[in-house]
Coordinates of C-alpha atoms and ligand atoms in Angstrom, one line a residue:
X25 CA -10.1 -9.2 30.3
X26 CA -6.8 -10.4 28.8
X27 CA -4.6 -8.6 26.3
X28 CA -1.9 -10.3 24.3
X29 CA 0.0 -8.8 21.4
X30 CA -1.0 -10.0 18.0
X31 CA 1.7 -10.6 15.3
X32 CA 3.8 -7.6 14.9
X33 CA 1.0 -5.1 15.2
X34 CA -2.0 -4.8 17.5
X35 CA -3.4 -6.9 20.4
X36 CA -5.9 -9.6 20.9
X37 CA -8.4 -8.8 23.7
X38 CA -10.1 -11.9 25.2
X39 CA -12.4 -12.7 28.1
X40 CA -14.8 -9.9 27.4
X41 CA -18.0 -9.1 25.6
X42 CA -18.1 -5.7 23.9
X43 CA -21.9 -5.7 24.2
X44 CA -21.8 -5.8 28.0
X45 CA -18.6 -4.0 29.0
X46 CA -18.4 -2.7 32.6
X47 CA -17.1 0.9 33.1
X48 CA -13.8 -0.6 34.4
X49 CA -13.4 -2.8 31.3
X50 CA -14.1 0.2 29.1
X51 CA -11.4 2.2 30.8
X52 CA -9.0 -0.7 30.4
X53 CA -9.9 -0.9 26.8
X54 CA -9.2 2.8 26.3
X55 CA -5.7 2.2 27.8
X56 CA -5.1 -0.8 25.5
X57 CA -6.3 1.2 22.5
X58 CA -3.9 4.0 23.2
X59 CA -1.1 1.6 23.7
X60 CA -1.6 -0.7 20.7
X61 CA -3.7 1.4 18.3
X62 CA -5.3 -1.8 17.1
X63 CA -7.5 -4.3 19.0
X64 CA -8.9 -7.6 17.8
X65 CA -11.8 -9.5 19.4
X66 CA -13.1 -13.0 18.8
X67 CA -16.5 -14.6 19.6
X68 CA -18.4 -11.4 20.0
X69 CA -22.2 -11.2 19.9
X70 CA -22.6 -7.7 18.5
X71 CA -25.8 -7.1 16.5
X72 CA -26.0 -3.6 14.9
X73 CA -27.7 -1.9 17.9
X74 CA -24.9 -3.2 20.1
X75 CA -22.2 -2.2 17.6
X76 CA -23.5 1.4 17.7
X77 CA -23.9 1.4 21.4
X78 CA -20.3 0.3 22.0
X79 CA -19.1 2.9 19.5
X80 CA -21.1 5.6 21.3
X81 CA -19.6 4.6 24.6
X82 CA -16.2 5.2 23.1
X83 CA -16.9 8.4 21.2
X84 CA -18.9 10.3 18.6
X85 CA -19.8 8.6 15.4
X86 CA -18.9 10.1 12.0
X87 CA -20.5 8.8 8.8
X88 CA -18.4 7.9 5.7
X89 CA -19.2 10.2 2.8
X90 CA -19.0 7.6 0.0
X91 CA -20.0 4.1 1.2
X92 CA -23.5 2.9 1.3
X93 CA -25.0 2.5 4.7
X94 CA -27.3 -0.3 5.9
X95 CA -30.9 0.6 5.3
X96 CA -31.9 0.5 8.9
X97 CA -28.8 2.1 10.4
X98 CA -27.5 5.2 8.6
X99 CA -24.5 5.3 10.9
X100 CA -23.3 1.8 9.8
X101 CA -21.3 1.7 6.6
X102 CA -21.5 -1.5 4.6
X103 CA -18.1 -2.8 3.4
X104 CA -19.7 -5.2 0.9
X105 CA -18.3 -7.4 -1.9
X106 CA -20.8 -9.4 -3.9
X107 CA -19.9 -12.8 -5.4
X108 CA -20.0 -11.2 -8.8
X109 CA -17.8 -8.2 -8.0
X110 CA -14.1 -8.1 -8.7
X111 CA -13.0 -5.1 -6.8
X112 CA -13.1 -4.8 -3.0
X113 CA -13.3 -1.7 -0.7
X114 CA -10.0 -0.8 0.9
X115 CA -7.9 -3.2 -1.1
X116 CA -4.8 -1.0 -0.9
X117 CA -3.0 0.3 2.1
X118 CA -4.7 3.4 3.6
X119 CA -6.1 4.9 6.7
X120 CA -9.7 6.0 6.9
X121 CA -10.8 9.6 6.4
X122 CA -7.3 11.2 6.4
X123 CA -8.8 13.5 3.7
X124 CA -10.9 15.2 6.4
X125 CA -9.7 18.3 8.4
X126 CA -10.5 16.3 11.5
X127 CA -9.7 12.7 10.5
X128 CA -11.6 9.9 12.1
X129 CA -10.3 8.6 15.5
X130 CA -10.9 5.0 14.6
X131 CA -13.1 2.4 12.9
X132 CA -14.9 -0.5 14.4
X133 CA -15.3 -3.3 11.9
X134 CA -17.6 -6.3 12.5
X135 CA -17.7 -9.4 10.3
X136 CA -21.2 -10.3 9.0
X137 CA -20.6 -12.6 6.1
X138 CA -17.2 -14.2 5.4
X139 CA -15.8 -16.1 2.5
X140 CA -14.7 -19.7 3.3
X141 CA -11.1 -18.6 3.3
X142 CA -9.2 -15.5 2.4
X143 CA -10.4 -11.9 3.1
X144 CA -7.9 -11.2 5.8
X145 CA -7.2 -7.6 6.8
X146 CA -3.6 -6.5 7.1
X147 CA -2.5 -3.7 9.5
X148 CA 0.7 -1.8 10.1
X149 CA 1.7 0.5 13.0
X150 CA 2.9 4.0 12.1
X151 CA 4.2 4.9 15.6
X152 CA 6.5 1.9 15.6
X153 CA 7.4 2.5 12.0
X154 CA 8.3 6.2 12.7
X155 CA 10.6 5.3 15.6
X156 CA 12.4 2.8 13.3
X157 CA 12.9 5.3 10.4
X158 CA 16.6 5.9 9.6
X159 CA 17.7 9.3 10.9
X160 CA 18.2 10.8 7.4
X161 CA 14.5 10.2 6.6
X162 CA 13.4 11.6 10.0
X163 CA 15.3 14.7 9.1
X164 CA 13.9 15.0 5.6
X165 CA 10.3 14.9 6.9
X166 CA 10.7 17.2 9.8
X167 CA 8.3 20.1 9.7
X168 CA 6.6 18.9 6.4
X169 CA 2.9 18.9 5.8
X170 CA 1.1 16.7 3.3
X171 CA -2.0 17.0 1.2
X172 CA -4.6 14.2 1.6
X173 CA -7.4 13.7 -0.9
X174 CA -10.2 11.5 -2.0
X175 CA -10.9 13.0 -5.4
X176 CA -8.6 10.5 -7.2
X177 CA -10.7 7.7 -5.7
X178 CA -14.3 8.9 -5.4
X179 CA -14.5 12.0 -7.7
X180 CA -15.6 11.9 -11.3
X181 CA -13.2 9.5 -13.1
X182 CA -11.9 8.5 -9.7
X183 CA -10.3 5.0 -9.5
X184 CA -13.2 3.5 -7.6
X185 CA -15.7 5.0 -10.1
X186 CA -14.0 3.0 -12.9
X187 CA -14.5 -0.3 -11.1
X188 CA -17.5 -2.6 -10.5
X189 CA -17.8 -1.0 -7.1
X190 CA -19.1 2.2 -8.6
X191 CA -22.8 1.6 -8.2
X192 CA -22.3 1.0 -4.5
X193 CA -20.8 4.5 -4.0
X194 CA -22.3 7.8 -3.4
X195 CA -20.9 11.3 -2.6
X196 CA -19.3 12.2 -5.9
X197 CA -20.0 15.9 -5.0
X198 CA -18.5 15.5 -1.5
X199 CA -14.9 15.1 -2.5
X200 CA -12.2 17.3 -1.0
X201 CA -8.7 17.7 0.4
X202 CA -7.1 18.4 3.8
X203 CA -3.5 19.0 4.9
X204 CA -1.9 17.5 8.0
X205 CA 1.6 17.4 9.5
X206 CA 3.7 14.5 8.2
X207 CA 4.8 13.7 11.7
X208 CA 1.9 14.1 14.2
X209 CA 1.8 13.8 18.0
X210 CA -0.7 11.1 18.8
X211 CA -3.5 12.8 20.8
X212 CA -3.7 9.9 23.4
X213 CA -0.4 8.1 23.5
X214 CA 1.8 11.2 23.0
X215 CA 3.9 9.2 20.5
X216 CA 5.3 10.5 17.3
X217 CA 3.5 9.0 14.3
X218 CA 4.3 9.1 10.6
X219 CA 1.0 10.4 9.2
X220 CA 1.0 9.7 5.4
X221 CA -0.7 6.8 3.6
X222 CA -0.8 5.4 0.1
X223 CA -4.5 5.6 -0.3
X224 CA -5.0 9.3 0.3
X225 CA -1.8 11.2 0.6
X226 CA -1.1 12.9 -2.8
X227 CA 1.9 15.1 -2.2
X228 CA 3.9 17.2 0.3
X229 CA 2.6 20.8 0.6
X230 CA 4.7 23.1 -1.5
X231 CA 6.5 20.2 -3.3
X232 CA 5.8 19.1 -6.9
X233 CA 4.2 15.8 -7.5
X234 CA 7.2 13.8 -8.8
X235 CA 9.4 15.0 -6.0
X236 CA 6.7 14.1 -3.5
X237 CA 6.2 10.7 -5.1
X238 CA 9.8 9.7 -4.7
X239 CA 9.9 10.4 -0.9
X240 CA 6.5 9.0 -0.3
X241 CA 7.5 5.8 -2.0
X242 CA 10.6 5.5 0.2
X243 CA 8.5 6.1 3.3
X244 CA 5.8 3.6 2.2
X245 CA 8.4 0.9 1.5
X246 CA 9.7 1.3 5.0
X247 CA 6.2 1.1 6.7
X248 CA 5.2 -2.1 4.8
X249 CA 8.0 -4.2 6.2
X250 CA 6.8 -7.3 7.9
X251 CA 8.2 -6.4 11.3
X252 CA 5.5 -3.7 11.6
X253 CA 2.5 -5.6 10.2
X254 CA -0.1 -8.2 11.1
X255 CA -2.7 -10.1 9.1
X256 CA -6.0 -10.7 10.8
X257 CA -8.0 -13.9 9.9
X258 CA -11.7 -13.1 10.4
X259 CA -14.0 -15.7 11.9
X260 CA -17.7 -15.4 12.6
X261 CA -17.9 -13.1 15.7
X262 CA -14.6 -11.3 15.0
X263 CA -14.4 -7.6 15.6
X264 CA -11.5 -5.2 14.9
X265 CA -11.1 -1.7 16.4
X266 CA -8.3 0.3 14.8
X267 CA -6.9 3.8 15.4
X268 CA -6.8 5.7 12.2
X269 CA -4.2 8.1 13.5
X270 CA -1.5 5.5 13.9
X271 CA -2.3 2.5 11.7
X272 CA -2.8 1.6 8.1
X273 CA -4.9 -1.3 6.9
X274 CA -5.8 -3.1 3.7
X275 CA -8.3 -5.8 2.9
X276 CA -7.0 -8.8 1.0
X277 CA -9.0 -9.4 -2.2
X278 CA -8.2 -13.2 -2.5
X279 CA -11.7 -14.7 -2.5
X280 CA -13.2 -14.1 -5.9
X281 CA -16.6 -15.6 -6.5
X282 CA -17.6 -15.4 -2.8
X283 CA -19.4 -12.7 -0.9
X284 CA -17.9 -10.8 2.1
X285 CA -19.9 -8.3 4.1
X286 CA -18.6 -6.2 7.0
X287 CA -20.2 -3.5 9.1
X288 CA -18.2 -0.4 9.9
X289 CA -18.8 2.3 12.4
X290 CA -16.3 5.2 12.4
X291 CA -15.6 7.5 15.3
X292 CA -15.0 11.2 14.9
X293 CA -11.5 12.5 15.7
X294 CA -9.9 15.9 16.0
X295 CA -7.4 18.0 14.0
X296 CA -3.9 16.7 14.3
X297 CA -1.0 18.6 15.7
X298 CA 2.6 18.4 14.6
X299 CA 5.0 16.5 16.8
Ligands
LIG320 O1 -12.9 -5.0 4.7 C1 -11.9 -4.8 5.4 O2 -11.3 -5.7 5.9 C2 -11.5 -3.4 5.6 C3 -12.0 -2.5 4.6 C4 -11.7 -1.0 4.9 O3 -10.8 -0.5 4.4 C5 -12.5 -0.4 5.9 O4 -13.5 -0.9 6.4 O5 -12.2 0.8 6.3
LIG321 FE1 -10.5 1.4 5.4

């Protein structure tokens, strides 16, 4: 097993097959996951049963409340864009499930059908971005908590409900909010992480919306700088495993007229403690 850093965020793991990991490889992989928060794999043979088996070896699966699942495997969410659809899933920066009290540990995404070009996924690392924050911003966010929601996306009149993705979504009655510390201590790496994201964070607890917006925008501009980000070019057989506690991702929507289908399994996490 070889691990090399990938762009400015994440690592490419080679010389291993996720479907036949030894216990030793699994423990090395856990170490790499804690260190990088984002692992890329190429040339994997990972049919749905093996996708689920790998996920279960790593942790407990949690099912997304809104995406359709595959017919056969209710624990695999379909990230699907048909040729005729304009809108894609996850097309803006976000982290998965931060609106839950116990946000997902991570997501394992497997490429099933890819466009001939485009459809990269971009990532950014929130532990590195936190460390690089200017001191005045670190001071301003110390001790704050933020509200994370999905109502503005998946609720009645939510953003996604207004798009041509609507018929693919369920769970309108399952919307809800959670609050988390703005700077968390990562449960495995022990690092401080900036835990807000453009998709789900709506405001700081006890602040008004406009005031929150201003500071959130300042933090978001910092995190999106190229020195913290990578862009992954999917190939048949590619797999990505990201840590939702310390990364953001977004799926590029630059392949109109072509289909793209990914399978996602999400791992359950725990409540997040302030750093
Ligand atoms: O399709 C992608 O590349 C990522 C979509 C997404 O946000 C997700 O699967 O969580
Ligand atoms: Fe996502």
